[in-house]
Structure formats: C-alpha cells, structure tokens
Amino acid sequence: GSITTADGSALVKLGNTTVICGVKAELAAPAVDSANKGYIVPNVELPSLCAERFRSGPPGEEAQAASQFIADVIENSQMIVKEDLCIANGKLAWVLYCDIICLDYDGNLLDASVFALLAALKNVQLPLVTINEETGLSEVNLKQKNSLIIRKHPVATSFAIFDDTLLIVDPTAEEEDLATGTVTIVTDEEGRLCSVHKPGGSPLTGAKFQDCITRAITRHKEVKKLIDKVIKSLTPK
Amino acid sequence: VSPGDTSVLAGLYGPAEAKVSKELPDRAALEVLLRPKVGLPGVLERSREQLLRQTCEAVILGVLHPRTAISLVLQVLSDAGSLLSCCLNAACMALLDAGLPLNALFCGVTCALQPDGTILLDPTARQEQEARAILTFAIASNERKVLMTTTKGSCSVEEMQQCLAAAQRAATTIFQFYRDSVRRRYSKS
C-alpha cells in the first residue's frame, strides 16, 4: 500500500481531489451485547492544508458529517461483516481504525473517500491470531497473513444540482460552491442502493432521481474494473 | 411535534443580529443545533444538523434578510422511532410559527422496508430494528418534490421508488395537519 506502517492503505486522486486512507488493525475485547462482532471505526479528516476554508482545530461539521456518511455506507452495504472480525467469541476481536485524510480538496469528497476506503480495505493484510488454550493469551503470527473478506464493493457517485434542472456528475470545488444542492448515490455490484444521500438543497423529482441512479450504476461498473486492475497489479509480498 | 411517542421541541430565534464572523453578505445565515435526549451531541447529531440546515436553507428566502442569523434549536424529548422525520416536521412548524418567509413547506416521512417487502410508514423503534432498510424523505409542498433523502440499509431501485411514492402520498396528510394546527392556534386570538 501507499503507507508502509499501516496494515492497509490507498491513495486516490479524483481529478484534483486527493484522499489517502490508512487502515490500522488493533485487538480489543468485543462489546458485551455483541460478543461476536468486531469494530470498524472510520474517521474523515479535513486538515487545513487541503483547502483554505478549513481551519485547524476540532473537526468541523463537514468532516463529522462525512465520517458519519462513511460509517453508514460500511454498515448499509455490509462490505465488511463485523462477525468476520471476531477472533474468539466474547474475548478477542479486531478493531479496524480507518483514517481518511483529504490532502487536496477540489470537490466531491464523499466519492473519493469511499473509493479510498474500499481500496485500502482490499489492501489490508491481517496476521493470524490464535488464542493459546493453556495460557489464555493471544498469539500473533506475523508470518501468516490473510486478506479481509470484503463482501460488497460500494461505489459512490455524487451529483451537483443547479436550479432544479441541471445535474453535473463529480463536481469540482468551484461547481459545488455554485450549486444549489448535491446528491450522492452509493450502489453495490448487484445494483442495489446502499445509500441515497441528499442533504437538503433544491428539490428533485422522482424522475430525476431515477436518472441519477441509472448513471450511478453505470459508473459503478467502470470504477470496479479500475480498482480490480490496480489491486491485481500490486505484487503480493 | 409527536407522532406516536417520539417528541422533539423546536425553538427558532431570528432573524437576529449575526456575529461578524458568521454573517453572509447577501442572505441569512442559518444555524441548527440538535441536542440528543441523553449525552453530548456527537457525530450523528452533527450529520443530522447538516441535513436539517440544508433542507431549511432550500425553503427559507434568506435573501430577504441579509447579514442576519437564524438559529434553530431542537431538543429530543423522547425517541420511539422516526426521529429524523419528527425533527423535520418540528423544524417546519417552528419556521411557520415564527412567520419566516418561505418558498415552500416541507415535511418528514420515514419509510421502513420490512424483510418480506412491505412498506411501513413512520415506524416505531422496534419496527426500525427489524426492517431491512429505512428511508427518510423531506417532501416539499410544491409538486411534492424531494428536498432531502437519507437511507439506512440497502434496498433495490424499485423499492426506493415505491417508498418515495408512498412518502409523497403521506405528505398530503401531514400538510393538512400543519394547516389544521395553524388554524387552531390563530382561531382564538
């Protein structure tokens, strides 16, 4: 991956928008009410270096809303099933900390973040962990590594709405500022909708929605081919 | 506003003087604060605040009040399902009550897709948990267009269109409720 110290990582450039995602895996005890589930914790950061409007300090509304959106996409699409992250029921499970950091903001943050997350998770190699029955301690085998089981491949497509009629796919920062609204549609490979995110903005008719969805499904196929090509080109160590 | 047992209290302040750092030169600056019933507001509240803010910004005629601030504060009193649409309805009624200039009204409708395929409107917390997918729409009063959409869980395209159609039909009932409430409020005075 792009970050050597991370368990999995990916750098995505969508036009000028650059987003890097690093996944670190740690061990923790699962929650009491869901003893067979691990955790996935996404965090989107918009540091002040990516655009003039972001100041340093606590995460602003856009970063928090983006983090919530990514968490929802992971949950809705079931791309990683939390039960797969469990090592020993009630005792040990993986926690995947996914840090998504924007390096250059030129619009369409959500699409780029979802791609970066997907590519980084495909890149993750987790060591095999067994629990020693005699001592009750966990043993980590760094020599034997497995990839994560990724069940679905969600792809996000964002549109900028202008005056109730015009729709532009993959808007740049300038287009986003001038737009009167945005829509983001996340589809998976079966053509199912994982998320339809339209945070306010000018109203859309049902027919326009259908138009967006058909384009999102077409785009999904293209993006999936690209991700598969890149992952295959990375030689396994 | 309380459908079933979910209730949200909305308070609207404005248009009032805005801080220089927050004022916009050509329109009113809207701020939404959502306080959960228990605990401090977290990332979920922030994302909901963004949804509510952008929905309200689409209907409020902000250009009539430049360089002012409009604050909408929502306090969750109890949550028994369909919380986001309850917040949307509370926000719209607060806007109506304050007499702010609007270009349309909006209402929130939640649809739950059950595992067997039936669509349930305004689900309770239990129904939400059992559902395969939950879709929340903010429908505008002019031509029933969609102002805001958010989904939880995955669904097929046809199911989404069916939910949207059902939500648009339900919106008529909610707008009638708004009319009746406002009429009742102003009939005595």
PDB file of N, CA and C in Angstrom, chain A residues 74-157:
ATOM      1  N   ILE A  74     -20.533   1.786   5.258  1.00  0.00           N
ATOM      2  CA  ILE A  74     -19.970   0.493   5.672  1.00  0.00           C
ATOM      3  C   ILE A  74     -21.077  -0.382   6.250  1.00  0.00           C
ATOM      4  N   GLU A  75     -21.912   0.226   7.078  1.00  0.00           N
ATOM      5  CA  GLU A  75     -22.975  -0.515   7.744  1.00  0.00           C
ATOM      6  C   GLU A  75     -24.052  -0.959   6.757  1.00  0.00           C
ATOM      7  N   ASN A  76     -24.480  -0.028   5.887  1.00  0.00           N
ATOM      8  CA  ASN A  76     -25.571  -0.327   4.959  1.00  0.00           C
ATOM      9  C   ASN A  76     -25.179  -1.360   3.916  1.00  0.00           C
ATOM     10  N   SER A  77     -23.965  -1.237   3.386  1.00  0.00           N
ATOM     11  CA  SER A  77     -23.586  -2.114   2.293  1.00  0.00           C
ATOM     12  C   SER A  77     -23.109  -3.457   2.800  1.00  0.00           C
ATOM     13  N   GLN A  78     -22.804  -3.532   4.102  1.00  0.00           N
ATOM     14  CA  GLN A  78     -22.263  -4.761   4.694  1.00  0.00           C
ATOM     15  C   GLN A  78     -21.005  -5.196   3.954  1.00  0.00           C
ATOM     16  N   MET A  79     -20.145  -4.233   3.595  1.00  0.00           N
ATOM     17  CA  MET A  79     -18.945  -4.617   2.843  1.00  0.00           C
ATOM     18  C   MET A  79     -18.015  -5.435   3.716  1.00  0.00           C
ATOM     19  N   ILE A  80     -17.980  -5.084   5.023  1.00  0.00           N
ATOM     20  CA  ILE A  80     -17.237  -5.918   5.974  1.00  0.00           C
ATOM     21  C   ILE A  80     -18.253  -6.310   7.026  1.00  0.00           C
ATOM     22  N   VAL A  81     -18.451  -7.600   7.192  1.00  0.00           N
ATOM     23  CA  VAL A  81     -19.395  -8.060   8.199  1.00  0.00           C
ATOM     24  C   VAL A  81     -18.648  -8.134   9.525  1.00  0.00           C
ATOM     25  N   LYS A  82     -19.210  -7.484  10.550  1.00  0.00           N
ATOM     26  CA  LYS A  82     -18.455  -7.387  11.808  1.00  0.00           C
ATOM     27  C   LYS A  82     -18.170  -8.744  12.441  1.00  0.00           C
ATOM     28  N   GLU A  83     -19.026  -9.730  12.131  1.00  0.00           N
ATOM     29  CA  GLU A  83     -18.768 -11.064  12.683  1.00  0.00           C
ATOM     30  C   GLU A  83     -17.476 -11.656  12.126  1.00  0.00           C
ATOM     31  N   ASP A  84     -17.079 -11.238  10.914  1.00  0.00           N
ATOM     32  CA  ASP A  84     -15.828 -11.757  10.336  1.00  0.00           C
ATOM     33  C   ASP A  84     -14.612 -11.265  11.095  1.00  0.00           C
ATOM     34  N   LEU A  85     -14.785 -10.145  11.844  1.00  0.00           N
ATOM     35  CA  LEU A  85     -13.641  -9.573  12.546  1.00  0.00           C
ATOM     36  C   LEU A  85     -13.447 -10.191  13.928  1.00  0.00           C
ATOM     37  N   CYS A  86     -14.340 -11.107  14.293  1.00  0.00           N
ATOM     38  CA  CYS A  86     -14.236 -11.677  15.625  1.00  0.00           C
ATOM     39  C   CYS A  86     -13.235 -12.829  15.616  1.00  0.00           C
ATOM     40  N   ILE A  87     -12.353 -12.873  16.607  1.00  0.00           N
ATOM     41  CA  ILE A  87     -11.370 -13.965  16.662  1.00  0.00           C
ATOM     42  C   ILE A  87     -11.843 -15.024  17.643  1.00  0.00           C
ATOM     43  N   ALA A  88     -12.209 -14.593  18.845  1.00  0.00           N
ATOM     44  CA  ALA A  88     -12.725 -15.529  19.848  1.00  0.00           C
ATOM     45  C   ALA A  88     -13.938 -14.871  20.472  1.00  0.00           C
ATOM     46  N   ASN A  89     -15.042 -15.585  20.426  1.00  0.00           N
ATOM     47  CA  ASN A  89     -16.317 -15.048  20.913  1.00  0.00           C
ATOM     48  C   ASN A  89     -16.236 -14.502  22.328  1.00  0.00           C
ATOM     49  N   GLY A  90     -16.528 -13.231  22.476  1.00  0.00           N
ATOM     50  CA  GLY A  90     -16.545 -12.643  23.811  1.00  0.00           C
ATOM     51  C   GLY A  90     -15.192 -12.275  24.362  1.00  0.00           C
ATOM     52  N   LYS A  91     -14.097 -12.699  23.665  1.00  0.00           N
ATOM     53  CA  LYS A  91     -12.775 -12.421  24.248  1.00  0.00           C
ATOM     54  C   LYS A  91     -11.943 -11.479  23.411  1.00  0.00           C
ATOM     55  N   LEU A  92     -11.893 -11.767  22.102  1.00  0.00           N
ATOM     56  CA  LEU A  92     -10.962 -11.004  21.271  1.00  0.00           C
ATOM     57  C   LEU A  92     -11.556 -10.738  19.901  1.00  0.00           C
ATOM     58  N   ALA A  93     -11.389  -9.503  19.447  1.00  0.00           N
ATOM     59  CA  ALA A  93     -11.863  -9.165  18.109  1.00  0.00           C
ATOM     60  C   ALA A  93     -10.964  -8.078  17.530  1.00  0.00           C
ATOM     61  N   TRP A  94     -11.005  -7.955  16.211  1.00  0.00           N
ATOM     62  CA  TRP A  94     -10.230  -6.909  15.551  1.00  0.00           C
ATOM     63  C   TRP A  94     -10.995  -5.594  15.603  1.00  0.00           C
ATOM     64  N   VAL A  95     -10.234  -4.506  15.730  1.00  0.00           N
ATOM     65  CA  VAL A  95     -10.793  -3.165  15.572  1.00  0.00           C
ATOM     66  C   VAL A  95     -10.069  -2.566  14.373  1.00  0.00           C
ATOM     67  N   LEU A  96     -10.804  -2.127  13.358  1.00  0.00           N
ATOM     68  CA  LEU A  96     -10.150  -1.524  12.198  1.00  0.00           C
ATOM     69  C   LEU A  96     -10.334  -0.019  12.266  1.00  0.00           C
ATOM     70  N   TYR A  97      -9.263   0.715  12.502  1.00  0.00           N
ATOM     71  CA  TYR A  97      -9.347   2.164  12.512  1.00  0.00           C
ATOM     72  C   TYR A  97      -9.050   2.652  11.104  1.00  0.00           C
ATOM     73  N   CYS A  98     -10.054   3.211  10.437  1.00  0.00           N
ATOM     74  CA  CYS A  98      -9.856   3.676   9.058  1.00  0.00           C
ATOM     75  C   CYS A  98      -9.752   5.188   9.101  1.00  0.00           C
ATOM     76  N   ASP A  99      -8.568   5.710   8.828  1.00  0.00           N
ATOM     77  CA  ASP A  99      -8.381   7.155   8.831  1.00  0.00           C
ATOM     78  C   ASP A  99      -8.335   7.651   7.408  1.00  0.00           C
ATOM     79  N   ILE A 100      -9.283   8.488   7.074  1.00  0.00           N
ATOM     80  CA  ILE A 100      -9.370   9.015   5.711  1.00  0.00           C
ATOM     81  C   ILE A 100      -8.987  10.484   5.787  1.00  0.00           C
ATOM     82  N   ILE A 101      -7.898  10.835   5.133  1.00  0.00           N
ATOM     83  CA  ILE A 101      -7.416  12.212   5.231  1.00  0.00           C
ATOM     84  C   ILE A 101      -7.387  12.834   3.839  1.00  0.00           C
ATOM     85  N   CYS A 102      -7.970  13.999   3.728  1.00  0.00           N
ATOM     86  CA  CYS A 102      -8.002  14.686   2.444  1.00  0.00           C
ATOM     87  C   CYS A 102      -6.736  15.510   2.317  1.00  0.00           C
ATOM     88  N   LEU A 103      -6.008  15.327   1.217  1.00  0.00           N
ATOM     89  CA  LEU A 103      -4.778  16.082   1.034  1.00  0.00           C
ATOM     90  C   LEU A 103      -4.971  17.276   0.119  1.00  0.00           C
ATOM     91  N   ASP A 104      -5.987  17.188  -0.743  1.00  0.00           N
ATOM     92  CA  ASP A 104      -6.238  18.287  -1.674  1.00  0.00           C
ATOM     93  C   ASP A 104      -7.728  18.295  -1.950  1.00  0.00           C
ATOM     94  N   TYR A 105      -8.414  19.363  -1.564  1.00  0.00           N
ATOM     95  CA  TYR A 105      -9.878  19.376  -1.696  1.00  0.00           C
ATOM     96  C   TYR A 105     -10.287  20.125  -2.952  1.00  0.00           C
ATOM     97  N   ASP A 106     -10.766  19.372  -3.954  1.00  0.00           N
ATOM     98  CA  ASP A 106     -11.302  20.052  -5.135  1.00  0.00           C
ATOM     99  C   ASP A 106     -12.681  19.498  -5.417  1.00  0.00           C
ATOM    100  N   GLY A 107     -13.520  19.397  -4.407  1.00  0.00           N
ATOM    101  CA  GLY A 107     -14.884  18.925  -4.585  1.00  0.00           C
ATOM    102  C   GLY A 107     -14.993  17.409  -4.501  1.00  0.00           C
ATOM    103  N   ASN A 108     -16.220  16.931  -4.356  1.00  0.00           N
ATOM    104  CA  ASN A 108     -16.526  15.503  -4.397  1.00  0.00           C
ATOM    105  C   ASN A 108     -15.728  14.690  -3.372  1.00  0.00           C
ATOM    106  N   LEU A 109     -15.777  15.153  -2.116  1.00  0.00           N
ATOM    107  CA  LEU A 109     -15.034  14.459  -1.071  1.00  0.00           C
ATOM    108  C   LEU A 109     -15.587  13.063  -0.814  1.00  0.00           C
ATOM    109  N   LEU A 110     -16.919  12.941  -0.839  1.00  0.00           N
ATOM    110  CA  LEU A 110     -17.537  11.678  -0.434  1.00  0.00           C
ATOM    111  C   LEU A 110     -17.172  10.542  -1.387  1.00  0.00           C
ATOM    112  N   ASP A 111     -17.215  10.787  -2.689  1.00  0.00           N
ATOM    113  CA  ASP A 111     -16.858   9.742  -3.668  1.00  0.00           C
ATOM    114  C   ASP A 111     -15.435   9.274  -3.441  1.00  0.00           C
ATOM    115  N   ALA A 112     -14.520  10.243  -3.336  1.00  0.00           N
ATOM    116  CA  ALA A 112     -13.098   9.900  -3.201  1.00  0.00           C
ATOM    117  C   ALA A 112     -12.861   9.130  -1.907  1.00  0.00           C
ATOM    118  N   SER A 113     -13.553   9.531  -0.815  1.00  0.00           N
ATOM    119  CA  SER A 113     -13.355   8.847   0.464  1.00  0.00           C
ATOM    120  C   SER A 113     -13.806   7.404   0.385  1.00  0.00           C
ATOM    121  N   VAL A 114     -14.954   7.177  -0.271  1.00  0.00           N
ATOM    122  CA  VAL A 114     -15.466   5.806  -0.363  1.00  0.00           C
ATOM    123  C   VAL A 114     -14.516   4.947  -1.204  1.00  0.00           C
ATOM    124  N   PHE A 115     -13.977   5.492  -2.298  1.00  0.00           N
ATOM    125  CA  PHE A 115     -13.031   4.714  -3.117  1.00  0.00           C
ATOM    126  C   PHE A 115     -11.784   4.375  -2.319  1.00  0.00           C
ATOM    127  N   ALA A 116     -11.266   5.423  -1.608  1.00  0.00           N
ATOM    128  CA  ALA A 116     -10.034   5.213  -0.850  1.00  0.00           C
ATOM    129  C   ALA A 116     -10.246   4.138   0.211  1.00  0.00           C
ATOM    130  N   LEU A 117     -11.407   4.190   0.870  1.00  0.00           N
ATOM    131  CA  LEU A 117     -11.699   3.209   1.908  1.00  0.00           C
ATOM    132  C   LEU A 117     -11.758   1.808   1.324  1.00  0.00           C
ATOM    133  N   LEU A 118     -12.459   1.671   0.200  1.00  0.00           N
ATOM    134  CA  LEU A 118     -12.606   0.357  -0.439  1.00  0.00           C
ATOM    135  C   LEU A 118     -11.255  -0.199  -0.851  1.00  0.00           C
ATOM    136  N   ALA A 119     -10.443   0.646  -1.505  1.00  0.00           N
ATOM    137  CA  ALA A 119      -9.130   0.186  -1.969  1.00  0.00           C
ATOM    138  C   ALA A 119      -8.229  -0.163  -0.794  1.00  0.00           C
ATOM    139  N   ALA A 120      -8.273   0.655   0.275  1.00  0.00           N
ATOM    140  CA  ALA A 120      -7.426   0.385   1.436  1.00  0.00           C
ATOM    141  C   ALA A 120      -7.821  -0.922   2.103  1.00  0.00           C
ATOM    142  N   LEU A 121      -9.143  -1.168   2.236  1.00  0.00           N
ATOM    143  CA  LEU A 121      -9.587  -2.402   2.876  1.00  0.00           C
ATOM    144  C   LEU A 121      -9.193  -3.613   2.048  1.00  0.00           C
ATOM    145  N   LYS A 122      -9.186  -3.470   0.710  1.00  0.00           N
ATOM    146  CA  LYS A 122      -8.767  -4.590  -0.136  1.00  0.00           C
ATOM    147  C   LYS A 122      -7.275  -4.858   0.036  1.00  0.00           C
ATOM    148  N   ASN A 123      -6.555  -3.806   0.442  1.00  0.00           N
ATOM    149  CA  ASN A 123      -5.108  -3.901   0.583  1.00  0.00           C
ATOM    150  C   ASN A 123      -4.687  -4.452   1.945  1.00  0.00           C
ATOM    151  N   VAL A 124      -5.637  -4.512   2.909  1.00  0.00           N
ATOM    152  CA  VAL A 124      -5.283  -4.889   4.278  1.00  0.00           C
ATOM    153  C   VAL A 124      -4.851  -6.350   4.355  1.00  0.00           C
ATOM    154  N   GLN A 125      -3.764  -6.593   5.088  1.00  0.00           N
ATOM    155  CA  GLN A 125      -3.311  -7.958   5.340  1.00  0.00           C
ATOM    156  C   GLN A 125      -3.285  -8.120   6.852  1.00  0.00           C
ATOM    157  N   LEU A 126      -4.164  -8.968   7.397  1.00  0.00           N
ATOM    158  CA  LEU A 126      -4.202  -9.153   8.838  1.00  0.00           C
ATOM    159  C   LEU A 126      -3.424 -10.398   9.240  1.00  0.00           C
ATOM    160  N   PRO A 127      -2.563 -10.301  10.262  1.00  0.00           N
ATOM    161  CA  PRO A 127      -1.872 -11.520  10.720  1.00  0.00           C
ATOM    162  C   PRO A 127      -2.852 -12.474  11.389  1.00  0.00           C
ATOM    163  N   LEU A 128      -2.472 -13.739  11.400  1.00  0.00           N
ATOM    164  CA  LEU A 128      -3.342 -14.740  12.005  1.00  0.00           C
ATOM    165  C   LEU A 128      -3.191 -14.679  13.522  1.00  0.00           C
ATOM    166  N   VAL A 129      -4.283 -14.617  14.243  1.00  0.00           N
ATOM    167  CA  VAL A 129      -4.231 -14.547  15.702  1.00  0.00           C
ATOM    168  C   VAL A 129      -4.930 -15.768  16.275  1.00  0.00           C
ATOM    169  N   THR A 130      -4.229 -16.474  17.158  1.00  0.00           N
ATOM    170  CA  THR A 130      -4.857 -17.627  17.818  1.00  0.00           C
ATOM    171  C   THR A 130      -4.771 -17.411  19.320  1.00  0.00           C
ATOM    172  N   ILE A 131      -5.707 -18.023  20.026  1.00  0.00           N
ATOM    173  CA  ILE A 131      -5.659 -17.917  21.495  1.00  0.00           C
ATOM    174  C   ILE A 131      -5.080 -19.215  22.020  1.00  0.00           C
ATOM    175  N   ASN A 132      -4.002 -19.072  22.761  1.00  0.00           N
ATOM    176  CA  ASN A 132      -3.357 -20.229  23.361  1.00  0.00           C
ATOM    177  C   ASN A 132      -4.248 -20.759  24.475  1.00  0.00           C
ATOM    178  N   GLU A 133      -4.713 -22.012  24.356  1.00  0.00           N
ATOM    179  CA  GLU A 133      -5.703 -22.505  25.319  1.00  0.00           C
ATOM    180  C   GLU A 133      -5.154 -22.648  26.720  1.00  0.00           C
ATOM    181  N   GLU A 134      -3.832 -22.935  26.825  1.00  0.00           N
ATOM    182  CA  GLU A 134      -3.267 -23.146  28.168  1.00  0.00           C
ATOM    183  C   GLU A 134      -3.131 -21.823  28.909  1.00  0.00           C
ATOM    184  N   THR A 135      -2.549 -20.834  28.247  1.00  0.00           N
ATOM    185  CA  THR A 135      -2.301 -19.580  28.962  1.00  0.00           C
ATOM    186  C   THR A 135      -3.454 -18.584  28.830  1.00  0.00           C
ATOM    187  N   GLY A 136      -4.315 -18.781  27.826  1.00  0.00           N
ATOM    188  CA  GLY A 136      -5.415 -17.824  27.633  1.00  0.00           C
ATOM    189  C   GLY A 136      -4.976 -16.537  26.955  1.00  0.00           C
ATOM    190  N   LEU A 137      -3.695 -16.478  26.540  1.00  0.00           N
ATOM    191  CA  LEU A 137      -3.211 -15.265  25.887  1.00  0.00           C
ATOM    192  C   LEU A 137      -3.294 -15.411  24.376  1.00  0.00           C
ATOM    193  N   SER A 138      -3.286 -14.285  23.702  1.00  0.00           N
ATOM    194  CA  SER A 138      -3.371 -14.345  22.242  1.00  0.00           C
ATOM    195  C   SER A 138      -1.974 -14.425  21.655  1.00  0.00           C
ATOM    196  N   GLU A 139      -1.859 -15.171  20.582  1.00  0.00           N
ATOM    197  CA  GLU A 139      -0.572 -15.279  19.889  1.00  0.00           C
ATOM    198  C   GLU A 139      -0.736 -14.756  18.473  1.00  0.00           C
ATOM    199  N   VAL A 140       0.117 -13.802  18.126  1.00  0.00           N
ATOM    200  CA  VAL A 140       0.016 -13.196  16.805  1.00  0.00           C
ATOM    201  C   VAL A 140       1.084 -13.781  15.900  1.00  0.00           C
ATOM    202  N   ASN A 141       0.647 -14.323  14.785  1.00  0.00           N
ATOM    203  CA  ASN A 141       1.589 -14.937  13.850  1.00  0.00           C
ATOM    204  C   ASN A 141       1.805 -13.971  12.686  1.00  0.00           C
ATOM    205  N   LEU A 142       2.919 -13.215  12.746  1.00  0.00           N
ATOM    206  CA  LEU A 142       3.118 -12.185  11.722  1.00  0.00           C
ATOM    207  C   LEU A 142       3.503 -12.748  10.368  1.00  0.00           C
ATOM    208  N   LYS A 143       3.933 -14.015  10.347  1.00  0.00           N
ATOM    209  CA  LYS A 143       4.390 -14.571   9.067  1.00  0.00           C
ATOM    210  C   LYS A 143       3.202 -14.944   8.186  1.00  0.00           C
ATOM    211  N   GLN A 144       2.090 -15.307   8.850  1.00  0.00           N
ATOM    212  CA  GLN A 144       0.944 -15.768   8.060  1.00  0.00           C
ATOM    213  C   GLN A 144      -0.088 -14.649   8.011  1.00  0.00           C
ATOM    214  N   LYS A 145      -0.318 -14.125   6.807  1.00  0.00           N
ATOM    215  CA  LYS A 145      -1.252 -13.002   6.727  1.00  0.00           C
ATOM    216  C   LYS A 145      -2.410 -13.324   5.803  1.00  0.00           C
ATOM    217  N   ASN A 146      -3.573 -12.859   6.189  1.00  0.00           N
ATOM    218  CA  ASN A 146      -4.763 -13.067   5.358  1.00  0.00           C
ATOM    219  C   ASN A 146      -5.382 -11.739   4.979  1.00  0.00           C
ATOM    220  N   SER A 147      -6.033 -11.734   3.809  1.00  0.00           N
ATOM    221  CA  SER A 147      -6.748 -10.516   3.425  1.00  0.00           C
ATOM    222  C   SER A 147      -8.090 -10.489   4.121  1.00  0.00           C
ATOM    223  N   LEU A 148      -8.702  -9.323   4.140  1.00  0.00           N
ATOM    224  CA  LEU A 148     -10.037  -9.201   4.719  1.00  0.00           C
ATOM    225  C   LEU A 148     -11.074  -9.767   3.764  1.00  0.00           C
ATOM    226  N   ILE A 149     -12.159 -10.265   4.337  1.00  0.00           N
ATOM    227  CA  ILE A 149     -13.242 -10.761   3.476  1.00  0.00           C
ATOM    228  C   ILE A 149     -14.140  -9.572   3.164  1.00  0.00           C
ATOM    229  N   ILE A 150     -14.091  -9.106   1.931  1.00  0.00           N
ATOM    230  CA  ILE A 150     -14.923  -7.972   1.561  1.00  0.00           C
ATOM    231  C   ILE A 150     -16.078  -8.490   0.734  1.00  0.00           C
ATOM    232  N   ARG A 151     -17.290  -8.359   1.307  1.00  0.00           N
ATOM    233  CA  ARG A 151     -18.425  -8.997   0.646  1.00  0.00           C
ATOM    234  C   ARG A 151     -19.018  -8.143  -0.468  1.00  0.00           C
ATOM    235  N   LYS A 152     -19.064  -6.846  -0.237  1.00  0.00           N
ATOM    236  CA  LYS A 152     -19.678  -5.994  -1.251  1.00  0.00           C
ATOM    237  C   LYS A 152     -18.707  -4.874  -1.598  1.00  0.00           C
ATOM    238  N   HIS A 153     -18.859  -4.315  -2.789  1.00  0.00           N
ATOM    239  CA  HIS A 153     -17.983  -3.222  -3.206  1.00  0.00           C
ATOM    240  C   HIS A 153     -18.818  -1.997  -3.497  1.00  0.00           C
ATOM    241  N   PRO A 154     -19.088  -1.176  -2.484  1.00  0.00           N
ATOM    242  CA  PRO A 154     -19.915   0.002  -2.750  1.00  0.00           C
ATOM    243  C   PRO A 154     -19.116   1.099  -3.439  1.00  0.00           C
ATOM    244  N   VAL A 155     -19.761   1.774  -4.366  1.00  0.00           N
ATOM    245  CA  VAL A 155     -19.125   2.886  -5.092  1.00  0.00           C
ATOM    246  C   VAL A 155     -20.073   4.075  -5.016  1.00  0.00           C
ATOM    247  N   ALA A 156     -19.527   5.241  -4.662  1.00  0.00           N
ATOM    248  CA  ALA A 156     -20.363   6.434  -4.521  1.00  0.00           C
ATOM    249  C   ALA A 156     -20.260   7.292  -5.768  1.00  0.00           C
ATOM    250  N   THR A 157     -21.403   7.879  -6.163  1.00  0.00           N
ATOM    251  CA  THR A 157     -21.416   8.813  -7.301  1.00  0.00           C
ATOM    252  C   THR A 157     -22.123  10.065  -6.818  1.00  0.00           C
TER     253      THR A 157
END
